[in-house]
Coordinates of C-alpha atoms in Angstrom, one line a residue:
M1 CA -0.1 0.2 -0.1
S2 CA 1.2 3.4 -1.1
D3 CA 0.7 6.4 1.2
V4 CA 2.1 10.0 1.0
W5 CA 1.4 13.4 1.9
F6 CA 2.1 16.3 -0.9
A7 CA 2.9 18.5 1.9
G8 CA 3.9 22.9 2.0
G9 CA 2.2 24.1 -1.3
V10 CA -0.4 25.6 -1.9
V11 CA -3.8 24.2 -3.7
A12 CA -5.7 25.5 -7.0
D13 CA -8.1 22.7 -6.6
G14 CA -9.4 23.2 -10.8
S15 CA -12.7 24.5 -9.4
G16 CA -11.8 28.2 -9.8
T17 CA -11.8 29.0 -5.8
G18 CA -8.8 30.7 -4.6
P19 CA -5.9 28.4 -3.9
A20 CA -5.2 27.5 -0.1
A21 CA -2.4 26.2 1.8
V22 CA -3.1 22.6 2.7
D23 CA -2.0 19.1 2.2
V24 CA -3.2 16.2 -0.1
R25 CA -2.7 12.8 1.1
V26 CA -2.7 10.3 -1.9
T27 CA -3.3 6.7 -1.0
D28 CA -2.8 4.1 -3.8
G29 CA -3.0 6.7 -6.5
T30 CA -6.6 8.1 -5.2
I31 CA -6.5 11.2 -3.3
T32 CA -7.9 10.3 0.4
A33 CA -7.6 13.2 2.5
I34 CA -7.0 17.2 2.2
G35 CA -6.1 19.3 5.4
Q36 CA -2.8 19.0 7.2
A37 CA -0.6 16.4 7.1
P38 CA -0.1 14.8 10.4
A39 CA 3.9 15.0 12.1
G40 CA 5.8 11.8 11.1
T41 CA 4.1 10.9 8.0
T42 CA 5.9 10.3 4.8
A43 CA 5.5 13.3 3.1
V44 CA 6.6 15.1 -0.6
D45 CA 7.9 18.7 0.3
L46 CA 6.5 20.9 -2.1
G47 CA 8.0 24.0 -0.7
G48 CA 5.6 26.6 -1.0
M49 CA 4.7 26.0 -4.4
L50 CA 1.3 25.9 -6.6
L51 CA 0.0 22.5 -6.9
T52 CA -2.8 22.0 -9.7
P53 CA -4.8 19.3 -10.6
G54 CA -2.9 17.8 -13.8
L55 CA -3.8 19.7 -16.8
I56 CA -6.1 17.8 -19.6
D57 CA -5.9 19.1 -23.3
A58 CA -9.3 18.3 -25.2
H59 CA -7.6 18.3 -28.9
V60 CA -4.1 16.6 -29.7
H61 CA -2.9 14.9 -32.7
L62 CA -0.3 12.7 -31.4
G63 CA -0.4 10.7 -34.7
L64 CA 0.6 14.1 -36.3
S65 CA 3.8 14.1 -34.7
S66 CA 6.2 14.3 -37.9
P67 CA 7.0 16.8 -40.4
I68 CA 3.8 17.0 -42.4
R69 CA 4.5 17.1 -45.9
A70 CA 7.2 13.9 -45.4
Q71 CA 4.1 12.4 -43.7
F72 CA 1.1 12.9 -46.0
G73 CA 3.7 12.3 -49.0
F74 CA 4.4 8.8 -47.4
R75 CA 8.1 9.5 -47.3
L76 CA 8.6 8.5 -43.4
S77 CA 9.0 4.6 -42.4
A78 CA 6.7 3.0 -39.5
A79 CA 9.6 3.1 -37.2
E80 CA 10.1 7.3 -37.5
L81 CA 6.5 7.9 -37.2
A82 CA 6.4 5.9 -34.5
A83 CA 9.4 7.4 -32.5
D84 CA 7.8 11.2 -33.1
I85 CA 4.3 10.0 -31.5
F86 CA 6.0 8.3 -28.7
A87 CA 7.8 11.7 -27.9
T88 CA 5.2 13.8 -28.3
A89 CA 3.7 11.8 -25.5
G90 CA 6.7 11.9 -23.5
H91 CA 6.6 15.8 -24.4
A92 CA 2.9 16.1 -23.0
L93 CA 3.5 14.8 -19.8
D94 CA 6.5 16.8 -19.0
A95 CA 4.6 19.8 -19.6
G96 CA 1.9 18.8 -17.2
F97 CA -0.6 16.8 -19.2
T98 CA -1.8 13.9 -17.9
T99 CA -5.2 13.1 -19.6
V100 CA -5.3 14.2 -23.3
R101 CA -8.5 13.4 -26.0
D102 CA -6.3 12.4 -29.3
T103 CA -9.2 14.0 -31.9
G104 CA -7.7 11.9 -34.9
G105 CA -4.6 10.2 -36.0
I106 CA -3.6 7.3 -33.8
D107 CA -4.7 3.6 -33.6
G108 CA -5.5 1.7 -30.5
G109 CA -2.2 0.2 -30.5
V110 CA -0.9 3.9 -29.2
V111 CA -3.3 4.2 -26.6
D112 CA -2.6 0.4 -25.2
V113 CA 1.3 0.8 -24.9
I114 CA 1.1 4.3 -23.1
A115 CA -1.6 2.6 -20.6
S116 CA 0.6 -0.3 -20.1
G117 CA 3.3 2.0 -18.8
K118 CA 5.7 0.5 -22.0
V119 CA 5.9 4.4 -23.3
R120 CA 5.7 7.6 -21.3
G121 CA 2.9 9.5 -21.8
P122 CA -0.7 10.7 -20.4
R123 CA -3.9 9.0 -20.3
V124 CA -4.9 8.9 -23.7
L125 CA -8.6 8.9 -24.8
S126 CA -9.1 8.4 -28.7
C127 CA -11.5 8.5 -31.3
G128 CA -9.1 6.9 -33.9
P129 CA -9.5 7.9 -37.1
V130 CA -11.2 11.0 -38.4
Q131 CA -14.8 10.4 -40.3
C132 CA -14.7 12.8 -43.2
Q133 CA -17.0 13.0 -46.3
T134 CA -15.1 11.5 -49.7
G135 CA -12.6 13.7 -50.5
G136 CA -13.3 16.4 -47.3
H137 CA -11.4 17.8 -44.8
G138 CA -8.9 15.0 -43.0
Y139 CA -8.2 13.4 -46.4
Y140 CA -4.9 14.6 -47.9
G141 CA -4.1 12.2 -50.7
A142 CA -2.4 14.0 -53.5
P143 CA -4.4 15.7 -56.5
W144 CA -3.6 12.4 -58.7
E145 CA -4.5 10.0 -55.9
P146 CA -7.9 7.9 -56.2
T147 CA -9.5 8.6 -52.9
E148 CA -9.8 4.7 -52.5
L149 CA -6.4 4.0 -52.0
W150 CA -5.9 6.7 -48.9
D151 CA -6.3 3.6 -46.2
R152 CA -3.5 2.6 -47.7
H153 CA -1.4 5.1 -46.0
H154 CA -2.5 3.8 -42.4
I155 CA -0.3 2.1 -40.5
P156 CA -2.7 -0.7 -38.6
G157 CA -2.0 -0.3 -34.6
L158 CA 0.0 3.1 -34.8
C159 CA -2.0 5.8 -37.5
A160 CA -4.7 5.9 -39.5
L161 CA -5.4 9.5 -39.9
S162 CA -9.4 9.3 -41.4
L163 CA -12.1 7.1 -43.0
M164 CA -13.8 8.4 -46.2
A165 CA -17.5 7.9 -46.4
G166 CA -19.5 8.6 -49.2
N167 CA -22.6 8.2 -48.1
A168 CA -24.7 7.5 -44.5
D169 CA -24.4 3.7 -45.0
E170 CA -20.5 4.0 -45.6
L171 CA -20.1 6.4 -42.7
R172 CA -22.0 3.8 -40.1
R173 CA -19.4 1.2 -41.4
N174 CA -15.8 3.3 -40.9
V175 CA -17.3 4.7 -37.1
R176 CA -18.1 0.5 -36.2
E177 CA -14.9 -0.1 -37.6
S178 CA -13.2 2.7 -35.5
F179 CA -15.3 1.3 -32.3
S180 CA -13.9 -2.1 -32.7
R181 CA -10.1 -0.1 -33.5
G182 CA -10.7 1.0 -29.9
A183 CA -12.3 4.1 -30.1
T184 CA -14.1 5.4 -27.6
F185 CA -15.5 8.8 -28.8
L186 CA -16.1 9.6 -32.8
K187 CA -15.1 12.8 -34.4
L188 CA -16.3 13.9 -37.5
C189 CA -15.3 16.8 -39.8
V190 CA -18.6 18.8 -40.8
T191 CA -16.6 21.9 -42.5
G192 CA -13.7 22.5 -44.4
G193 CA -10.7 23.4 -42.2
V194 CA -7.1 25.5 -42.2
V195 CA -4.9 23.0 -43.1
G196 CA -7.0 21.7 -45.7
G197 CA -6.2 19.3 -48.6
H198 CA -9.1 19.6 -50.7
D199 CA -11.8 21.8 -49.1
R200 CA -12.4 25.4 -48.1
L201 CA -13.0 27.0 -44.6
A202 CA -16.9 27.5 -46.1
D203 CA -17.6 24.2 -47.3
T204 CA -20.0 22.4 -45.0
Q205 CA -19.2 18.5 -45.1
F206 CA -21.9 15.5 -44.4
T207 CA -25.9 16.2 -43.8
V208 CA -27.8 16.4 -40.8
E209 CA -29.0 12.5 -41.6
E210 CA -25.5 11.5 -41.8
I211 CA -24.2 13.3 -38.8
A212 CA -26.9 11.6 -36.9
V213 CA -25.9 8.3 -38.2
A214 CA -22.9 8.6 -36.3
V215 CA -24.5 10.0 -32.9
E216 CA -26.8 7.3 -33.4
E217 CA -24.0 4.7 -33.5
A218 CA -22.0 6.5 -30.1
A219 CA -25.4 6.5 -28.2
A220 CA -25.8 3.0 -28.9
R221 CA -22.4 2.6 -27.0
D222 CA -23.1 5.4 -24.2
T223 CA -20.2 7.8 -26.1
Y224 CA -20.7 11.3 -27.8
V225 CA -19.7 12.7 -31.3
T226 CA -17.6 15.7 -31.4
V227 CA -17.2 17.8 -34.7
H228 CA -14.6 19.7 -36.2
A229 CA -16.5 22.7 -37.4
H230 CA -15.4 26.3 -38.6
N231 CA -18.4 28.2 -39.8
N232 CA -21.8 28.6 -38.3
A233 CA -23.6 26.6 -41.1
G234 CA -21.8 23.0 -40.4
I235 CA -22.2 24.0 -36.3
R236 CA -25.7 24.3 -36.9
N237 CA -26.0 21.1 -38.8
A238 CA -24.3 19.1 -36.2
V239 CA -25.8 20.7 -33.4
R240 CA -29.2 19.7 -35.3
A241 CA -28.0 15.8 -35.4
G242 CA -27.4 15.7 -31.8
V243 CA -23.3 15.9 -31.0
R244 CA -21.9 16.8 -27.5
C245 CA -19.0 19.0 -28.7
V246 CA -17.6 21.2 -31.3
E247 CA -14.3 22.0 -31.8
H248 CA -12.6 24.8 -33.3
G249 CA -15.9 26.8 -33.6
T250 CA -13.9 29.8 -35.1
D251 CA -17.0 32.0 -36.5
I252 CA -19.3 31.3 -33.9
D253 CA -21.8 33.8 -33.7
E254 CA -24.3 35.2 -30.7
S255 CA -27.3 32.9 -32.1
T256 CA -25.5 29.6 -33.0
A257 CA -24.1 29.8 -29.6
R258 CA -27.5 30.5 -28.1
S259 CA -28.3 27.2 -29.8
M260 CA -25.4 25.4 -28.7
R261 CA -26.3 26.9 -25.1
E262 CA -29.9 25.1 -25.2
H263 CA -28.5 21.6 -26.8
D264 CA -25.7 21.1 -24.2
V265 CA -23.3 21.0 -26.6
A266 CA -19.7 22.3 -25.5
L267 CA -17.2 24.3 -27.0
V268 CA -13.1 23.3 -27.8
P269 CA -11.2 26.6 -28.8
T270 CA -8.2 26.0 -30.4
F271 CA -5.7 29.2 -30.1
A272 CA -1.9 27.2 -29.9
V273 CA -2.5 26.1 -33.5
I274 CA -3.4 28.9 -34.8
E275 CA -0.1 30.8 -33.1
Q276 CA 2.3 27.4 -34.8
L277 CA 0.9 28.2 -38.3
M278 CA 1.9 31.5 -38.4
D279 CA 5.2 30.5 -37.6
T280 CA 6.6 29.8 -40.9
G281 CA 10.0 28.8 -39.1
N282 CA 8.5 26.2 -37.4
M283 CA 5.4 24.7 -40.4
D284 CA 6.6 22.9 -43.3
L285 CA 3.1 23.9 -44.9
D286 CA 2.4 25.7 -48.4
S287 CA 1.4 29.5 -48.6
S288 CA -2.6 28.2 -49.1
T289 CA -2.4 27.2 -45.4
R290 CA -0.9 30.6 -43.9
D291 CA -3.6 32.6 -46.4
R292 CA -6.5 30.7 -44.6
V293 CA -5.2 31.5 -41.0
T294 CA -5.0 35.0 -41.4
G295 CA -7.7 36.5 -39.2
T296 CA -9.0 33.1 -37.9
R297 CA -7.1 33.8 -34.5
Q298 CA -9.5 37.4 -34.4
R299 CA -12.6 35.5 -35.2
M300 CA -12.1 32.8 -32.9
A301 CA -11.8 35.2 -29.9
S302 CA -14.6 36.4 -31.2
A303 CA -16.2 33.2 -30.8
L304 CA -15.0 32.9 -27.6
E305 CA -16.5 36.0 -26.3
N306 CA -20.3 34.7 -27.7
A307 CA -19.6 31.0 -26.2
R308 CA -18.8 32.6 -22.8
A309 CA -21.5 35.0 -23.2
A310 CA -24.0 32.3 -24.1
G311 CA -22.9 30.0 -21.2
L312 CA -21.5 27.5 -23.1
R313 CA -18.9 25.1 -21.3
I314 CA -15.7 26.2 -23.1
G315 CA -13.4 23.7 -22.6
L316 CA -9.1 23.7 -24.0
G317 CA -7.5 22.2 -27.0
S318 CA -4.1 23.0 -28.5
D319 CA -4.5 21.0 -31.8
L320 CA -0.5 21.1 -32.1
I321 CA 0.5 19.4 -35.3
G322 CA 4.0 18.6 -36.7
P323 CA 7.2 17.6 -34.4
H324 CA 6.9 20.9 -32.3
Q325 CA 4.5 20.0 -29.7
Q326 CA 6.7 20.6 -26.3
R327 CA 5.2 23.7 -25.8
R328 CA 1.4 22.6 -25.1
G329 CA 1.2 24.8 -22.3
E330 CA 0.8 27.9 -24.9
E331 CA -2.8 27.2 -25.0
L332 CA -3.6 28.5 -21.1
R333 CA -1.3 31.2 -21.9
L334 CA -3.3 32.7 -24.8
R335 CA -6.4 31.8 -23.6
A336 CA -5.1 33.7 -20.1
E337 CA -4.4 36.6 -22.7
L338 CA -8.3 36.7 -23.1
E339 CA -9.8 35.7 -20.1
S340 CA -7.7 35.2 -16.9
P341 CA -5.0 32.4 -15.8
M342 CA -7.8 31.0 -13.5
Q343 CA -10.4 30.6 -16.3
A344 CA -7.6 28.7 -18.4
L345 CA -6.5 26.5 -15.6
V346 CA -10.1 25.6 -14.7
S347 CA -11.5 24.9 -18.5
A348 CA -8.1 22.5 -18.9
T349 CA -9.2 20.9 -15.6
S350 CA -12.8 20.5 -14.4
V351 CA -14.6 21.7 -17.6
N352 CA -12.1 19.4 -19.9
A353 CA -13.1 16.5 -17.6
D354 CA -16.5 17.3 -17.7
I355 CA -16.5 17.5 -21.8
L356 CA -14.2 14.1 -21.9
G357 CA -16.7 12.5 -19.7
L358 CA -14.2 12.0 -16.9
S359 CA -15.5 13.9 -14.5
E360 CA -16.0 11.8 -11.8
T361 CA -12.0 10.6 -11.6
V362 CA -10.0 13.8 -12.9
G363 CA -9.8 17.0 -13.4
V364 CA -10.1 18.3 -9.8
I365 CA -7.8 18.4 -6.6
R366 CA -11.0 16.6 -4.6
V367 CA -11.5 13.3 -2.1
G368 CA -12.1 10.4 -4.0
M369 CA -10.7 11.8 -7.4
R370 CA -7.3 10.0 -8.9
A371 CA -4.0 12.0 -8.0
D372 CA -2.9 13.3 -10.7
M373 CA -1.2 17.0 -10.1
V374 CA 1.6 19.6 -10.9
A375 CA 3.7 21.5 -9.0
W376 CA 4.8 24.7 -10.5
Q377 CA 8.5 26.4 -9.6
R378 CA 6.6 29.6 -10.1
N379 CA 3.1 30.6 -9.9
P380 CA 1.0 30.4 -13.5
L381 CA -2.1 32.3 -12.0
H382 CA 0.2 35.4 -11.6
D383 CA 2.0 34.3 -14.9
A384 CA 0.3 32.6 -17.7
A385 CA 3.4 32.1 -19.2
V386 CA 4.9 29.4 -16.9
F387 CA 1.8 27.2 -18.6
A388 CA 3.7 27.5 -21.7
D389 CA 7.2 26.6 -19.6
P390 CA 7.4 22.3 -19.5
D391 CA 10.5 23.7 -17.5
M392 CA 8.1 25.0 -14.9
A393 CA 6.0 21.9 -14.5
V394 CA 8.7 20.8 -11.9
L395 CA 6.9 17.9 -10.3
V396 CA 4.2 15.9 -12.2
V397 CA 2.3 13.2 -10.8
K398 CA -0.1 10.6 -12.4
D399 CA -2.5 8.1 -11.1
G400 CA -0.6 8.9 -7.3
R401 CA 3.0 8.1 -9.2
I402 CA 5.9 10.9 -9.9
V403 CA 5.9 10.6 -13.2
K404 CA 8.4 14.1 -13.8
G405 CA 11.0 15.3 -10.7
K406 CA 12.0 14.3 -8.0
A407 CA 10.4 14.2 -4.0
R408 CA 12.1 16.0 -1.6

């Protein structure tokens, strides 16, 4: 039996209440007491550091951890792709993220090896391949390549970016295939995207009836559908079909936000990837992608205001792609500029846990929860740039085990 107190720190529990100078007892991976550590007990000395819940990134792409054009061009070995995926998983953990939701790109084998402890990484929830319409967002075959050859780019057990469907029956088959390969939720692309192959941001993709097929299949397994969506028409289609979450939501207006609130549809904005795409030194992307990025950040900020005013549940996701995913906490820094460091922390912990269906186990520091926690060398609630620096996450605890740093 493992029993230890994390003592001498200040706790921001993820609920949004002010930090408190309390100690946290962890027994066999579960938080069993919050208060003052009795004298003489086994303790990890936090030395006055801020202790927060383990961070949650609700929008990651572990399977897109390699140079993008080389990966899509089928120019990398399975070994190199695997090395990049597992390195990114380790980077996420070192940045303080103990749970991530992979929204397209990995196969179930990646989830399993991380869960087994063979590879360092956070707890991973995965949709498996993204569901996209034939030739729609999520398809990156060469212009000359027949779409039916796309599945040959998949590496079973490792990475599979998307499955394409031309009608509702094909979509039903594909989502059942995804569930059989380990998906625990579904993601559909219902509009074009910024990193697009053959689509425009203004495009709507999949009909309401087609999206509803995925919702039906997910409901049959007691799970949900989230959608990649930028424009209001696509978002409204998805809301009518019964989805539970929207990723990006770049152009959400007041009426769309109200409709999402009426149907209890959550939003996961993604600011960090916009900053990443605008950094031409880091991204191997063509000029058309950079052109699409122009103005996106400002529109996404306006959408965030509309969502907050409507009372939506607003999570947090980085959407980082490519080999430069070490600074995953940039998403919290960017959100703090628009809201506050505390609001960013709450979105990245308790709200994200609720969106992911994990609110009974992670997301807050509370008795009965799994012991996922991060101690910060400097206080990120005073300076949100701390969230963006992995070196500031000096002690990371996942399921009660210290996975980064050393006990003092």
